[in-house]
XYZ file of N, CA and C in Angstrom:
381
model
N -51.448 51.180 10.126
C -50.883 50.666 8.728
C -52.497 49.557 8.483
N -52.861 49.578 7.158
C -53.595 48.512 6.351
C -52.887 47.429 5.612
N -53.257 46.229 6.107
C -52.948 45.509 5.124
C -54.119 44.793 4.466
N -54.132 44.988 3.129
C -54.866 44.371 2.047
C -54.752 42.978 1.177
N -55.449 41.852 1.198
C -55.204 40.576 0.029
C -56.146 40.352 -0.508
N -55.808 40.467 -1.914
C -57.050 40.182 -3.064
C -56.945 39.029 -2.769
N -57.906 38.367 -3.760
C -58.112 36.752 -4.129
C -59.330 36.668 -4.835
N -59.260 35.719 -5.874
C -60.535 35.394 -6.637
C -60.353 35.632 -8.239
N -58.972 36.168 -8.440
C -58.878 36.545 -10.122
C -58.743 35.218 -10.598
N -58.776 35.225 -12.021
C -58.359 34.285 -13.025
C -58.936 34.724 -14.211
N -59.340 33.193 -14.901
C -59.829 33.527 -16.330
C -60.968 32.999 -16.413
N -61.706 33.547 -17.401
C -63.206 33.476 -17.297
C -63.900 33.643 -18.935
N -64.936 32.778 -19.383
C -65.075 33.309 -20.753
C -66.493 34.841 -20.793
N -66.549 35.252 -21.836
C -67.361 36.274 -22.028
C -68.553 35.837 -21.300
N -69.476 36.632 -20.889
C -70.581 36.318 -20.191
C -70.394 35.532 -18.903
N -69.264 35.263 -18.460
C -69.496 34.512 -17.399
C -69.579 35.040 -15.997
N -69.109 34.500 -14.720
C -69.235 35.394 -13.682
C -68.057 35.181 -12.847
N -67.386 36.137 -11.836
C -66.306 35.760 -10.844
C -66.538 36.610 -9.910
N -65.961 36.091 -8.848
C -66.140 37.057 -7.250
C -64.757 36.931 -6.815
N -64.231 38.430 -6.337
C -63.181 38.804 -6.050
C -63.474 39.166 -4.285
N -62.251 38.731 -3.685
C -62.447 39.091 -2.713
C -61.255 39.917 -2.040
N -61.327 40.955 -0.858
C -60.204 41.285 0.086
C -60.377 41.213 1.176
N -59.326 41.392 1.911
C -59.241 40.977 3.238
C -58.259 42.006 3.893
N -58.849 43.033 4.776
C -58.263 43.769 5.426
C -57.854 43.135 7.030
N -56.644 43.799 7.374
C -55.702 43.371 8.650
C -55.061 44.694 9.043
N -54.893 44.681 10.341
C -54.233 45.700 10.969
C -55.181 46.708 11.156
N -54.617 48.224 11.208
C -55.860 49.155 11.409
C -56.855 49.516 10.854
N -57.536 48.413 11.513
C -58.992 48.621 10.473
C -60.019 49.492 10.721
N -59.856 50.465 11.724
C -60.080 51.873 11.588
C -60.154 52.613 10.666
N -59.237 52.273 10.206
C -58.808 53.264 8.702
C -59.656 52.682 7.418
N -60.249 51.664 7.703
C -60.769 51.083 6.587
C -62.748 51.281 6.761
N -62.987 52.728 6.781
C -64.278 53.314 6.757
C -64.852 53.202 5.231
N -64.091 53.567 4.197
C -64.379 53.128 3.034
C -63.534 52.345 1.969
N -64.063 51.559 1.333
C -63.342 50.505 0.893
C -63.365 50.588 -0.967
N -62.963 50.002 -1.720
C -63.259 50.226 -2.939
C -62.431 49.258 -3.991
N -62.905 48.959 -5.231
C -61.865 48.248 -6.347
C -61.931 49.160 -7.298
N -60.537 49.006 -7.730
C -60.105 49.790 -8.840
C -59.612 48.724 -9.795
N -59.461 49.251 -10.924
C -59.012 48.151 -11.976
C -57.552 49.309 -12.631
N -56.934 48.617 -13.562
C -55.836 48.750 -14.252
C -55.765 48.225 -15.569
N -55.465 49.144 -16.685
C -55.162 48.438 -17.915
C -53.690 48.769 -17.998
N -53.359 48.054 -19.100
C -51.535 48.329 -19.233
C -51.368 50.030 -19.879
N -50.593 50.385 -19.047
C -50.298 51.966 -19.676
C -51.383 52.978 -19.324
N -52.318 52.335 -18.167
C -53.213 53.473 -18.146
C -53.441 53.560 -16.636
N -53.751 54.718 -15.937
C -54.238 54.995 -14.587
C -55.150 53.901 -13.983
N -55.403 53.850 -12.780
C -56.273 53.272 -12.264
C -57.543 53.711 -12.266
N -58.723 52.956 -12.755
C -59.923 53.617 -12.660
C -60.886 52.899 -11.475
N -61.671 53.639 -11.028
C -62.447 53.377 -9.953
C -63.538 52.605 -10.477
N -63.955 51.595 -9.934
C -64.802 50.254 -10.193
C -66.132 50.646 -9.289
N -65.886 50.200 -8.119
C -67.141 50.167 -6.975
C -66.380 50.226 -5.740
N -67.312 51.112 -5.045
C -66.512 51.577 -3.291
C -67.917 50.961 -2.719
N -67.837 50.957 -1.463
C -68.660 51.061 -0.493
C -68.183 51.185 1.244
N -68.969 51.849 1.783
C -68.375 52.300 3.319
C -69.456 51.606 3.943
N -68.905 51.800 5.364
C -69.282 51.126 6.829
C -70.680 51.561 6.982
N -71.414 52.442 6.277
C -72.628 53.216 6.498
C -73.690 52.588 5.236
N -72.980 51.741 4.754
C -74.046 50.928 3.539
C -74.029 51.656 2.061
N -73.299 52.885 2.402
C -73.364 53.551 0.814
C -72.689 52.609 -0.168
N -73.085 52.663 -1.212
C -72.293 52.051 -2.471
C -72.090 52.903 -3.723
N -71.064 52.896 -4.525
C -71.275 53.048 -5.818
C -70.781 52.703 -6.990
N -70.965 52.458 -7.988
C -70.309 51.822 -9.251
C -70.147 52.864 -10.288
N -69.042 52.589 -11.238
C -68.964 53.089 -12.235
C -69.753 52.911 -13.134
N -70.155 53.512 -13.975
C -71.019 53.502 -15.154
C -70.803 52.111 -15.967
N -69.604 51.813 -16.389
C -69.339 50.962 -17.136
C -69.659 49.271 -16.418
N -69.913 49.554 -15.140
C -70.105 47.932 -14.438
C -71.469 48.034 -13.740
N -72.105 48.962 -13.940
C -73.403 49.310 -13.144
C -74.542 48.144 -13.691
N -75.161 47.470 -12.631
C -76.032 46.190 -13.178
C -75.172 45.090 -13.670
N -74.063 44.723 -13.512
C -73.330 43.854 -13.637
C -72.617 43.505 -12.582
N -72.122 44.524 -11.434
C -70.948 44.001 -10.708
C -71.716 44.482 -9.182
N -71.535 43.707 -8.203
C -71.957 44.158 -6.815
C -70.600 44.105 -5.995
N -70.567 44.999 -5.339
C -69.788 45.317 -4.148
C -70.406 44.894 -2.550
N -69.898 44.292 -1.838
C -70.270 44.370 -0.335
C -69.091 44.359 0.532
N -69.347 44.826 1.551
C -68.295 45.079 2.459
C -69.095 44.834 3.729
N -68.088 43.934 4.567
C -68.622 43.197 5.558
C -67.668 43.544 6.753
N -67.992 44.797 7.728
C -67.034 45.279 8.541
C -66.882 44.090 9.746
N -67.774 43.502 10.056
C -67.591 42.433 10.982
C -66.031 41.503 11.003
N -66.294 41.069 9.433
C -65.126 40.341 8.940
C -64.004 40.750 8.256
N -64.344 42.062 8.125
C -63.142 42.729 7.468
C -62.847 42.476 6.002
N -63.848 42.218 5.427
C -63.476 41.711 3.812
C -64.390 42.539 3.266
N -63.941 42.871 1.771
C -64.853 43.338 0.554
C -65.056 42.383 -0.484
N -65.877 42.267 -1.126
C -66.397 41.554 -2.128
C -66.560 42.049 -3.471
N -66.525 41.841 -4.552
C -67.048 42.141 -5.867
C -67.671 41.147 -6.711
N -68.786 40.938 -6.455
C -69.714 39.892 -7.475
C -69.455 40.738 -8.698
N -68.998 39.813 -9.544
C -68.923 40.150 -11.345
C -69.860 39.167 -12.219
N -70.696 39.873 -12.834
C -71.552 38.976 -13.559
C -71.689 39.831 -15.198
N -72.160 38.848 -16.111
C -72.009 39.257 -17.768
C -70.477 39.914 -17.752
N -69.581 39.213 -17.695
C -68.260 39.733 -18.000
C -67.676 40.049 -19.573
N -66.879 41.114 -19.813
C -66.736 41.347 -21.273
C -65.541 41.306 -21.325
N -64.760 41.216 -22.251
C -63.372 41.370 -22.715
C -62.793 42.402 -22.189
N -63.373 43.708 -22.025
C -63.096 45.077 -21.828
C -62.851 44.918 -20.132
N -63.581 44.007 -19.308
C -63.131 43.935 -17.718
C -62.008 43.251 -17.535
N -61.466 42.790 -18.760
C -59.965 42.338 -18.667
C -58.794 43.329 -17.754
N -58.289 43.264 -16.660
C -57.555 44.303 -16.248
C -56.739 43.527 -14.903
N -55.894 44.549 -14.456
C -55.504 43.890 -12.881
C -56.425 44.759 -11.592
N -57.204 44.044 -10.801
C -58.117 44.583 -10.179
C -57.440 44.799 -8.634
N -57.346 45.969 -8.208
C -57.209 46.501 -6.845
C -57.688 46.657 -5.678
N -57.769 45.994 -4.547
C -58.884 46.395 -3.074
C -58.038 47.584 -2.819
N -58.759 48.719 -2.436
C -58.191 49.664 -1.923
C -59.132 50.428 -0.679
N -58.180 51.072 0.560
C -59.112 51.653 1.722
C -58.818 52.896 2.228
N -59.549 53.324 2.853
C -59.587 54.883 3.348
C -60.275 55.364 4.611
N -59.735 56.001 5.466
C -60.310 56.074 6.449
C -61.227 57.198 6.594
N -61.292 57.778 5.082
C -62.300 58.846 4.952
C -63.551 58.344 4.787
N -64.725 59.205 5.159
C -65.988 58.887 4.994
C -66.508 59.972 3.880
N -67.272 59.526 3.207
C -67.057 60.878 2.069
C -69.266 60.947 2.109
N -69.507 62.128 2.232
C -71.019 62.814 2.507
C -71.726 61.754 1.259
N -70.815 61.495 0.269
C -71.543 61.341 -1.462
C -70.691 60.268 -1.592
N -70.917 59.057 -1.719
C -69.693 58.068 -1.826
C -69.386 58.178 -3.464
N -70.531 58.915 -4.176
C -70.008 58.780 -5.841
C -68.397 59.749 -6.132
N -68.192 60.490 -5.221
C -66.773 61.136 -4.805
C -65.953 60.331 -4.784
N -65.963 59.008 -4.362
C -65.039 58.085 -4.105
C -64.275 57.368 -4.813
N -64.635 57.141 -5.888
C -63.970 56.397 -7.002
C -62.709 57.185 -7.902
N -62.032 57.548 -7.111
C -60.585 58.436 -7.310
C -59.741 57.587 -6.505
N -58.698 57.170 -7.279
C -57.589 56.671 -6.656
C -56.755 57.270 -5.514
N -56.882 58.270 -5.784
C -56.085 59.769 -4.869
C -56.805 59.477 -3.468
N -58.001 59.325 -3.469
C -58.843 59.146 -2.208
C -58.374 58.181 -1.330
N -57.542 57.125 -2.034
C -57.844 55.935 -0.755
C -55.917 55.742 -0.800
N -55.440 55.365 0.512
C -54.216 55.579 0.842
C -53.601 54.056 1.235
N -54.309 53.246 0.721
C -53.901 51.485 1.152
C -54.516 50.768 0.177
N -53.436 49.941 -0.472
C -53.718 49.368 -1.590
C -52.951 47.785 -1.597
N -53.889 46.784 -2.129
C -53.747 45.789 -2.076
C -52.317 45.051 -3.368
N -52.110 44.081 -3.173
C -51.271 43.316 -4.420
C -51.556 43.586 -5.951
N -52.919 43.469 -5.921
C -53.953 43.262 -7.305
C -54.064 41.891 -7.376
N -55.282 41.652 -8.050
C -55.426 40.019 -8.749
C -56.060 40.199 -10.348
N -55.490 39.472 -10.969
C -55.690 39.358 -12.557
C -56.919 38.950 -12.946
N -57.882 39.855 -13.833
C -58.866 38.789 -14.153
C -58.770 39.082 -15.634
N -59.001 38.007 -16.435
C -59.195 37.750 -17.732
C -60.417 37.282 -18.263
N -60.935 37.637 -19.067
C -62.172 37.531 -19.864
C -61.943 37.338 -21.109
N -62.065 36.418 -21.668
C -61.782 35.906 -23.331
C -63.486 35.717 -24.084
N -63.001 36.160 -25.522
C -64.053 35.974 -25.849
C -64.519 35.125 -26.868
């Protein structure tokens, strides 16, 4: 089992920055690929970014150039640096992990690909 704990959410004004962190514990061997997802009210979770132990990263088009994901396998942490935040980035953000290695990590931004989830942290961006 893998336990994921997110931190770093909160409120920020449009154009501001925020960093989300996720700490993994438990069976770390099952966290080869980790990602960030977000969920709007009454919507399905959508992939934001993902990273794996081989250094592959991928981003949703909506956050490319603004968000940066980093995975520290030694510390079992996943970080999402968010800049130039927009009101439409307001959502609940979830950290996720899977033991699956994707030959092309761009295919990993599907919630169904991940089997371990954190409780989520809320990000609110005001205009």
